[in-house]
Short mmCIF file of the C-alpha atoms (twelve columns), coordinates in Angstrom:
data_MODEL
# 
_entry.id   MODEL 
# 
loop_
_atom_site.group_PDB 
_atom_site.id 
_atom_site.type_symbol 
_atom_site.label_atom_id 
_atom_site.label_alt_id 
_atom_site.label_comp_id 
_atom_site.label_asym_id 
_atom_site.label_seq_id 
_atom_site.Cartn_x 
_atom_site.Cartn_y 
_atom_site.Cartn_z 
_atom_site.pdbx_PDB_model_num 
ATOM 1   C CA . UNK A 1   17.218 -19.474 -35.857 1 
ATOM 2   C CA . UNK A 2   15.167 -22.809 -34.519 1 
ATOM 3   C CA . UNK A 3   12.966 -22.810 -31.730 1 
ATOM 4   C CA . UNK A 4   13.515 -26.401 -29.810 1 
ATOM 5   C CA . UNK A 5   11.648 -28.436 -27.810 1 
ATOM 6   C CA . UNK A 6   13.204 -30.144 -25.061 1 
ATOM 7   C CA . UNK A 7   11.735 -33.884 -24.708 1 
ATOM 8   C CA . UNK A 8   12.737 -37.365 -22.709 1 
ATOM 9   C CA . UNK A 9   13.535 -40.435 -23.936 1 
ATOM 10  C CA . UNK A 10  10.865 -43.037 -23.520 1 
ATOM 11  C CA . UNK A 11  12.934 -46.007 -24.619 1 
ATOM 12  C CA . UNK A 12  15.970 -47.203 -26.652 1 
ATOM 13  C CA . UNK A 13  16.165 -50.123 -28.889 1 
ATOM 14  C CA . UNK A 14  20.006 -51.003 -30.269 1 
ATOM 15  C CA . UNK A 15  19.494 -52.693 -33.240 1 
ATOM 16  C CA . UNK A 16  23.521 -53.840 -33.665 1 
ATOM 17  C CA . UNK A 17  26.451 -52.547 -32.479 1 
ATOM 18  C CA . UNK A 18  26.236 -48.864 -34.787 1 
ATOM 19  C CA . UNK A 19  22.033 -48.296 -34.904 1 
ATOM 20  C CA . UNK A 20  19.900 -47.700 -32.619 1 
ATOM 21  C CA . UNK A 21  16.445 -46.043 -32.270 1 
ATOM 22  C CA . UNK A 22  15.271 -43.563 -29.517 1 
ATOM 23  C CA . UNK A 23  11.447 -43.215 -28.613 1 
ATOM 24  C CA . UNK A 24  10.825 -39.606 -27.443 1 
ATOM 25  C CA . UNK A 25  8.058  -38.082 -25.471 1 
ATOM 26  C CA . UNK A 26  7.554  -34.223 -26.688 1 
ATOM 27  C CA . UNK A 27  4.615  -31.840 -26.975 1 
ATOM 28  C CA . UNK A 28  5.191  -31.441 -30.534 1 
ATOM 29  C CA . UNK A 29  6.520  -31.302 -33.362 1 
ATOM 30  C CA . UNK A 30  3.297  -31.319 -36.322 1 
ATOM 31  C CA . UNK A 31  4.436  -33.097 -39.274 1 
ATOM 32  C CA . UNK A 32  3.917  -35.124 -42.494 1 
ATOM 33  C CA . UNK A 33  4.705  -39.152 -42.663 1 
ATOM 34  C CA . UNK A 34  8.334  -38.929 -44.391 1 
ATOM 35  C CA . UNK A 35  9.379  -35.264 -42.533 1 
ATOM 36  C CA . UNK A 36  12.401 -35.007 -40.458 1 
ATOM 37  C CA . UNK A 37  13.211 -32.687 -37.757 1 
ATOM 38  C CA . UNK A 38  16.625 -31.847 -36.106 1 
ATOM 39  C CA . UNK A 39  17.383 -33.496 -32.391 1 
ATOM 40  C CA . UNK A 40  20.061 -31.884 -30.443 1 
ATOM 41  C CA . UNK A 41  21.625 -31.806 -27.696 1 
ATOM 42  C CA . UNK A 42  24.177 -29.582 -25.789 1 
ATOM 43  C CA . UNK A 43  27.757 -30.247 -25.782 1 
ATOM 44  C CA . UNK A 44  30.632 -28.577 -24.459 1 
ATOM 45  C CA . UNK A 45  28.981 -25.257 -24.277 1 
ATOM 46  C CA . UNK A 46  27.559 -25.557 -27.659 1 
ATOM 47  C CA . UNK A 47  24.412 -27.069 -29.440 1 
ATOM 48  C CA . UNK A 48  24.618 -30.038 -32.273 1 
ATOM 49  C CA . UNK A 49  21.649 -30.793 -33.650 1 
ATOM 50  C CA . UNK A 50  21.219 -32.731 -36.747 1 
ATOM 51  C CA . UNK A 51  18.525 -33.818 -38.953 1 
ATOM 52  C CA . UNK A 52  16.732 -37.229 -38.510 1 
ATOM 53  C CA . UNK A 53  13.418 -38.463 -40.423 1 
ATOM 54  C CA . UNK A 54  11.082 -39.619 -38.236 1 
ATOM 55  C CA . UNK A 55  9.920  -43.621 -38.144 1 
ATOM 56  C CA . UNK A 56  6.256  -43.241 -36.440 1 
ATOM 57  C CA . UNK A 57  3.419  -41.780 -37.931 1 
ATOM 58  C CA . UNK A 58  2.036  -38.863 -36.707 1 
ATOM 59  C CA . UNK A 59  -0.424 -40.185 -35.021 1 
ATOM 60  C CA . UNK A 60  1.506  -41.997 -32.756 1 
ATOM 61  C CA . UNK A 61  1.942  -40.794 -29.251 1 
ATOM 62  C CA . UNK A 62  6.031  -40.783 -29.180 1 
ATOM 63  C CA . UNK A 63  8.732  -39.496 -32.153 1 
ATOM 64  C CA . UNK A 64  10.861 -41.907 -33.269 1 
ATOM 65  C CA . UNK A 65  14.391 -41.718 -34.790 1 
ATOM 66  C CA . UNK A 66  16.374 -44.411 -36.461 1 
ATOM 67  C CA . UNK A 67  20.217 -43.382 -37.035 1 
ATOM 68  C CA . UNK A 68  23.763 -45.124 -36.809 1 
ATOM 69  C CA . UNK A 69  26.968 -43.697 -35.205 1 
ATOM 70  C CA . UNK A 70  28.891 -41.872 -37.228 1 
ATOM 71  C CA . UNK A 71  32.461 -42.309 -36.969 1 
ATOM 72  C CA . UNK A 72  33.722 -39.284 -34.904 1 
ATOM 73  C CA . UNK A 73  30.501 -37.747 -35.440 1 
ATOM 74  C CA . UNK A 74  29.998 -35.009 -32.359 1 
ATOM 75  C CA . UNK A 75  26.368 -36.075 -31.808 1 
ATOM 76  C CA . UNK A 76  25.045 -39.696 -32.518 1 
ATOM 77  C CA . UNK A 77  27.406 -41.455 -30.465 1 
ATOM 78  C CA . UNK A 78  26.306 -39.140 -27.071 1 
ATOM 79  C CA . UNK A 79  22.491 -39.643 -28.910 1 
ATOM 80  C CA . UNK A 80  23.464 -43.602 -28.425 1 
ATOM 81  C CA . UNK A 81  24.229 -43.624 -25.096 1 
ATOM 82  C CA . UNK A 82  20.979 -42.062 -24.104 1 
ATOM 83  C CA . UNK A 83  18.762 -43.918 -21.758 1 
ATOM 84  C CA . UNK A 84  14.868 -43.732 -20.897 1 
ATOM 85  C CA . UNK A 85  14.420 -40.686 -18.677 1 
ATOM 86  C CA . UNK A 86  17.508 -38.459 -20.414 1 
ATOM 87  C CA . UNK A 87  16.710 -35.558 -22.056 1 
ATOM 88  C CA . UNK A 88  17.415 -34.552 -25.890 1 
ATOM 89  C CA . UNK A 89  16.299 -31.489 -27.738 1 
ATOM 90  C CA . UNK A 90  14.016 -31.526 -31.226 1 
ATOM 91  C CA . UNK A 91  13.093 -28.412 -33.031 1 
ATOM 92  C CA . UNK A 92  9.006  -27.528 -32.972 1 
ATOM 93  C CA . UNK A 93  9.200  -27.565 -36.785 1 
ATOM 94  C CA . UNK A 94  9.543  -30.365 -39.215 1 
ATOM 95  C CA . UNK A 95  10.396 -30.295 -43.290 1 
ATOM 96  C CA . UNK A 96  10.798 -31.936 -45.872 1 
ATOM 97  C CA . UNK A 97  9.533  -32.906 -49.453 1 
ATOM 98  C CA . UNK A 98  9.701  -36.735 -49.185 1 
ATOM 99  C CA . UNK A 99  6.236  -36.967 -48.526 1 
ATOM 100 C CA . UNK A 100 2.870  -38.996 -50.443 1 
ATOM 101 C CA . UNK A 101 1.630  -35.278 -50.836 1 
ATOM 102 C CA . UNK A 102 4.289  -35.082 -53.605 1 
ATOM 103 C CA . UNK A 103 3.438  -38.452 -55.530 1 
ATOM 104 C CA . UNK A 104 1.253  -37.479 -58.680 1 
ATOM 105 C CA . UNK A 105 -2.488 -39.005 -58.210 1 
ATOM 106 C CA . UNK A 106 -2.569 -40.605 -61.103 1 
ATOM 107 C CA . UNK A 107 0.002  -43.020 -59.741 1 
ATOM 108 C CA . UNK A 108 -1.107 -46.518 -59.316 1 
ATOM 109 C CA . UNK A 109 2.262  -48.173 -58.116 1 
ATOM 110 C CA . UNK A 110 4.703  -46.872 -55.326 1 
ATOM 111 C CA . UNK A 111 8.464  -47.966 -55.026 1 
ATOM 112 C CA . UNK A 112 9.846  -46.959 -51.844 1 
ATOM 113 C CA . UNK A 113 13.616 -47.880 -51.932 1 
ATOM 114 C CA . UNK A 114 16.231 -47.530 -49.227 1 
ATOM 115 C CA . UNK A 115 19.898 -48.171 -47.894 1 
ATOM 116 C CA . UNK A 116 20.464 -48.166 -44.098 1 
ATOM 117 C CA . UNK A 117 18.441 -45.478 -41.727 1 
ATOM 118 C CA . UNK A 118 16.798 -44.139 -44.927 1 
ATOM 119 C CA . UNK A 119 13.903 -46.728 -44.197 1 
ATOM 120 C CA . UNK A 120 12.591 -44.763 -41.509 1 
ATOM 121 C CA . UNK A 121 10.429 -42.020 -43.445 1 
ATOM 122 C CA . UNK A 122 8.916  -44.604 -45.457 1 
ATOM 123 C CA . UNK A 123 8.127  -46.815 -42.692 1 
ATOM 124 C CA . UNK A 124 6.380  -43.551 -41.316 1 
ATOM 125 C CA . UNK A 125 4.275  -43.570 -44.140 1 
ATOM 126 C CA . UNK A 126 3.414  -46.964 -44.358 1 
ATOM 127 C CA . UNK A 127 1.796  -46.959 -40.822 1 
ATOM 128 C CA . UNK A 128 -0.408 -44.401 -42.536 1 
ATOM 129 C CA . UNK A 129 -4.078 -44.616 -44.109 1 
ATOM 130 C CA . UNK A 130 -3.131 -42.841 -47.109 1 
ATOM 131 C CA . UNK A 131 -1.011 -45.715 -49.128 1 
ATOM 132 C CA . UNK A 132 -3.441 -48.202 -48.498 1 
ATOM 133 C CA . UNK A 133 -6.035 -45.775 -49.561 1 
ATOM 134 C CA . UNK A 134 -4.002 -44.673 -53.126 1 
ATOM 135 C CA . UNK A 135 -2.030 -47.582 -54.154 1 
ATOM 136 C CA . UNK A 136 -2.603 -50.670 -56.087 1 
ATOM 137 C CA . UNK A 137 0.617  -51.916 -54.978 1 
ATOM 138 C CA . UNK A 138 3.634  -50.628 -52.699 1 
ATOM 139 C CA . UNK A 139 6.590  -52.147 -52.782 1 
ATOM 140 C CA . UNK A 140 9.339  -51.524 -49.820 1 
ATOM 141 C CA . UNK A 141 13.309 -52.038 -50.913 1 
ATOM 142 C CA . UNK A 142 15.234 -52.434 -48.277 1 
ATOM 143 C CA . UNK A 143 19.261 -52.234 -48.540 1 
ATOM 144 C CA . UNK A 144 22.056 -53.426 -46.198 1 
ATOM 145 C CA . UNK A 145 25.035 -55.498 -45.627 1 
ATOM 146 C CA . UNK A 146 24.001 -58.231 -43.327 1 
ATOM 147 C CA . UNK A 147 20.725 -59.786 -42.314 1 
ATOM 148 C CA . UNK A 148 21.445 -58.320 -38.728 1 
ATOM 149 C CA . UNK A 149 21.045 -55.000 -40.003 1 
ATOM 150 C CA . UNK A 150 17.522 -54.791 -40.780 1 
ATOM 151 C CA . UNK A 151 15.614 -53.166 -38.368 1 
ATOM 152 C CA . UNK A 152 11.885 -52.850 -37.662 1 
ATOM 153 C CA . UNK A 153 11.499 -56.438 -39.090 1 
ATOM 154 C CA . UNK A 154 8.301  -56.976 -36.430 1 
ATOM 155 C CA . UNK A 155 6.627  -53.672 -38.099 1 
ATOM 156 C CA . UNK A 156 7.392  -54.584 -41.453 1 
ATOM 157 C CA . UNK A 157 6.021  -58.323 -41.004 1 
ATOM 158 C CA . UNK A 158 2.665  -56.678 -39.632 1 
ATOM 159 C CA . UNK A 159 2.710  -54.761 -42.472 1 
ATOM 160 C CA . UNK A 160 2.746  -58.023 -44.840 1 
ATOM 161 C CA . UNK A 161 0.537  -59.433 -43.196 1 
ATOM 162 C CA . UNK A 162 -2.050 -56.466 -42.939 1 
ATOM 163 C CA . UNK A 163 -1.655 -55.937 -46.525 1 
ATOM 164 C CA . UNK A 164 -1.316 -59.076 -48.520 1 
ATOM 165 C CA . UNK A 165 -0.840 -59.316 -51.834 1 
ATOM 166 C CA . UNK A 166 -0.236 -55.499 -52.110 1 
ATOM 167 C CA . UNK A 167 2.603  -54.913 -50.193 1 
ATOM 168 C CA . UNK A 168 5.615  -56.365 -51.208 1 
ATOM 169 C CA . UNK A 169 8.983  -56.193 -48.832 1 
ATOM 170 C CA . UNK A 170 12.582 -57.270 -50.645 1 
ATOM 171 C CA . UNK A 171 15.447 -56.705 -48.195 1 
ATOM 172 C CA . UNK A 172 18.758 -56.547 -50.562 1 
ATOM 173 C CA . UNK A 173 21.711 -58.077 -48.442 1 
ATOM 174 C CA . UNK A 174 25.178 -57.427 -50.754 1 
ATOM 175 C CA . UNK A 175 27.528 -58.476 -47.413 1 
ATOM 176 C CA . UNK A 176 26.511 -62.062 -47.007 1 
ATOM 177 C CA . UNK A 177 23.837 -64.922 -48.881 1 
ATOM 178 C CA . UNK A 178 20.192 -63.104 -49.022 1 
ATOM 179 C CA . UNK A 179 18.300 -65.736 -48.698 1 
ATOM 180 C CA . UNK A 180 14.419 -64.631 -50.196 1 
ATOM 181 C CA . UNK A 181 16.076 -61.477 -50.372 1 
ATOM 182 C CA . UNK A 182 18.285 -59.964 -53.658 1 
ATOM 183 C CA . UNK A 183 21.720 -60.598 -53.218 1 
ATOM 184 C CA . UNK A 184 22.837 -57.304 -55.053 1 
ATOM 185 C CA . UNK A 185 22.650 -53.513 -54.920 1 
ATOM 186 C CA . UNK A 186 19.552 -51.799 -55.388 1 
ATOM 187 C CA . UNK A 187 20.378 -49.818 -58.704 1 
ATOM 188 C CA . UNK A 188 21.595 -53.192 -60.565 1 
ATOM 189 C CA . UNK A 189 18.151 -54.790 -59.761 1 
ATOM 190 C CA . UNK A 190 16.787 -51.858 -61.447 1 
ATOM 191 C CA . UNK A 191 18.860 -51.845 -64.266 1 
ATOM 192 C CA . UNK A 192 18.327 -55.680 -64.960 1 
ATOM 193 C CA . UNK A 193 14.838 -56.663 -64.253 1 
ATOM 194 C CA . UNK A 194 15.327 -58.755 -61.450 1 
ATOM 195 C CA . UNK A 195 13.652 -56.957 -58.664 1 
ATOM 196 C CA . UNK A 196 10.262 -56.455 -61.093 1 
ATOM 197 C CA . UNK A 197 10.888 -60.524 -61.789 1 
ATOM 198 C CA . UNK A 198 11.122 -61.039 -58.376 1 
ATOM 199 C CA . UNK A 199 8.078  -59.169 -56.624 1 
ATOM 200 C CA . UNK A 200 5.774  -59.788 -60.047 1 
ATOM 201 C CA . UNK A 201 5.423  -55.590 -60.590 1 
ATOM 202 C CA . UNK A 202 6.765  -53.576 -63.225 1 
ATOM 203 C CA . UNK A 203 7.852  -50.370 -63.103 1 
ATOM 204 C CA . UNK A 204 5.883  -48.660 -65.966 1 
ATOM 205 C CA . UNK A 205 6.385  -44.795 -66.304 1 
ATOM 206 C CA . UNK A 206 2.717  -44.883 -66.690 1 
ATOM 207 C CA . UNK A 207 1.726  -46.192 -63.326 1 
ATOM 208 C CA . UNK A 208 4.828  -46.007 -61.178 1 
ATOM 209 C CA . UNK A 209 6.478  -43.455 -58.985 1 
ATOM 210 C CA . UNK A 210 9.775  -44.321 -56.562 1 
ATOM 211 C CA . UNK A 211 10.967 -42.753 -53.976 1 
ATOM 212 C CA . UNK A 212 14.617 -43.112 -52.664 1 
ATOM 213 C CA . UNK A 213 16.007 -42.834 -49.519 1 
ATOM 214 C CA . UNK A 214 19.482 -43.267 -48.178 1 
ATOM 215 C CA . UNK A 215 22.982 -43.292 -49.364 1 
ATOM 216 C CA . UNK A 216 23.746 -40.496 -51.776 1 
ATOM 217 C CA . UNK A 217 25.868 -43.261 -53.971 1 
ATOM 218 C CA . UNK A 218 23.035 -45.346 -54.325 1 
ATOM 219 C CA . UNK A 219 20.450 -42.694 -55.297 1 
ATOM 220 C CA . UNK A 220 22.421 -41.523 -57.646 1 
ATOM 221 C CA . UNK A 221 22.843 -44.741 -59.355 1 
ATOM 222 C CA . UNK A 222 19.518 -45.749 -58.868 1 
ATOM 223 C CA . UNK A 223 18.424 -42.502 -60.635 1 
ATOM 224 C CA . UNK A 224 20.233 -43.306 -63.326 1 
ATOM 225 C CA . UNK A 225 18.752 -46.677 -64.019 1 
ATOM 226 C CA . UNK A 226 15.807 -45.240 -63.603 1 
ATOM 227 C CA . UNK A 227 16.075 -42.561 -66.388 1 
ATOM 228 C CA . UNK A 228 17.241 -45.316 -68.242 1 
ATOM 229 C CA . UNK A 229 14.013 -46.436 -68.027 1 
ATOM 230 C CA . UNK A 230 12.201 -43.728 -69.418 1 
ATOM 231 C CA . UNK A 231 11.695 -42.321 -65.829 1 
ATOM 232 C CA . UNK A 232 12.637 -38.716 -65.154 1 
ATOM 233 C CA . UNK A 233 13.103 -36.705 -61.535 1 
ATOM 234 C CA . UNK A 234 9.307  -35.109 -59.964 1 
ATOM 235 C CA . UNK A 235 9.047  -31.512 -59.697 1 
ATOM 236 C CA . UNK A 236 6.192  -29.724 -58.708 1 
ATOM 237 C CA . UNK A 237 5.666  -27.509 -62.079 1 
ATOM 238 C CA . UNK A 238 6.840  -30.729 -63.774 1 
ATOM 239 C CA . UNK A 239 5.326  -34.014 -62.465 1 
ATOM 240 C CA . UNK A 240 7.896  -36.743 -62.802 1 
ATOM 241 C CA . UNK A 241 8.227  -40.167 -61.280 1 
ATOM 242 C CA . UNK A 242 11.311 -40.393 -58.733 1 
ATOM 243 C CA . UNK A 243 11.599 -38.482 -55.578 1 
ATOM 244 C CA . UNK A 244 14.743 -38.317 -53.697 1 
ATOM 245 C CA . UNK A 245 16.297 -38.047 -50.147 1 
ATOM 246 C CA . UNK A 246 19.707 -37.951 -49.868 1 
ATOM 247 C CA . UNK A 247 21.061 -38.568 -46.150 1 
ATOM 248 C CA . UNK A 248 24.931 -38.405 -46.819 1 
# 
């Protein structure tokens, strides 16, 4: 049964009419950049928590979520309409396996691909030491429908401009033009070349390992291509090259 931690909400940011992040002051949880713990709250008599990856590093003084409303979802609509001073519940343990401990260290190149909320772990690793420290290059994939939806654009400009010429940000838009962006889905850049044309990287077995983070539809596809490639899934007793979370 999970222990929880009640904490307050420092601040809110709504990104567009279905995301939104929540800042929370807690006295824990300990984690690893790309964990997630469960925030709850109590409804009707009962408790709903649910699992969310956390967006700052742990370092940072405040735990951040990034999630949308889910359409008659019992808990991130009443998580939405939170304000700075409410309180919301977390659990004083994290998990999860989408983490840079996982990457093989022979890796040279990291592919961190998203849809939607499932940017947040990565951006949590990101505002780490530890890619900058490992990586030749890291590339960030970012997938949604409209320009509007991409969040944390301030954080992931710093990030260019901290790390130029290493990192390399492509935000795929497939709802509207994507300007320097891929007009596609993620999995069908894969499959054809053009995000490797487009950033200047290849993905090489040899050197490359990609995570993926989101939608359950595009991981799987994604996967696919990937195997295609001569890629195959990571496993601890069997070191492989693509690490998944799946969020729904």
């Amino acid at each position: 049964m999970a222990n929880w931690l009640t904490g307050t909400v420092a601040h809110k940011t709504r990104w567009n009419d279905t995301h939104y992040s929540l800042a929370i002051q807690a006295q824990g949880p300990a984690f690893t950049a790309g964990q997630f713990v469960r925030v709850g709250m109590d409804l009707e008599g009962e408790r709903i928590g649910r699992p969310y990856s956390l967006v700052n590093p742990p370092h940072a003084p405040l735990f951040e979520i990034f999630f949308n409303i889910v359409p008659d979802g019992p808990l991130s609509s009443r998580l939405a309409a939170l304000e700075a001073g409410d309180s919301v519940l977390l659990t004083e343990a994290a998990n999860g396996l989408l983490t840079l401990a996982e990457v093989p260290q022979h890796t040279s190149d990291l592919w961190m691909l998203a849809t939607g909320t499932g940017v947040g772990p990565f951006l949590s690793m990101l505002q780490t030491d530890e890619p900058w420290q490992r990586f030749e290059n890291v590339v960030l994939g970012y997938g949604v429908r409209y320009h509007a939806d991409l969040a944390y654009r301030e954080l992931i400009e710093r990030l260019q401009q901290e790390h130029a010429g290493r990192f390399h940000f492509v935000p795929f838009i497939t709802g509207e033009p994507a300007g320097d962006g891929l007009a596609s889905r993620i999995p069908q850049t894969i499959e054809d070349g053009r995000l490797e044309r487009h950033i200047g990287v290849t993905l090489d077995p040899a050197r490359s390992h990609v995570m993926l983070c989101g939608h359950s539809g595009m991981i799987s596809d994604a996967v696919d291509s990937l195997e295609a490639r001569g890629m195959r899934r990571h496993r601890r007793r069997e070191p492989g090259h693509i690490s998944t979370e799946k969020y729904h």
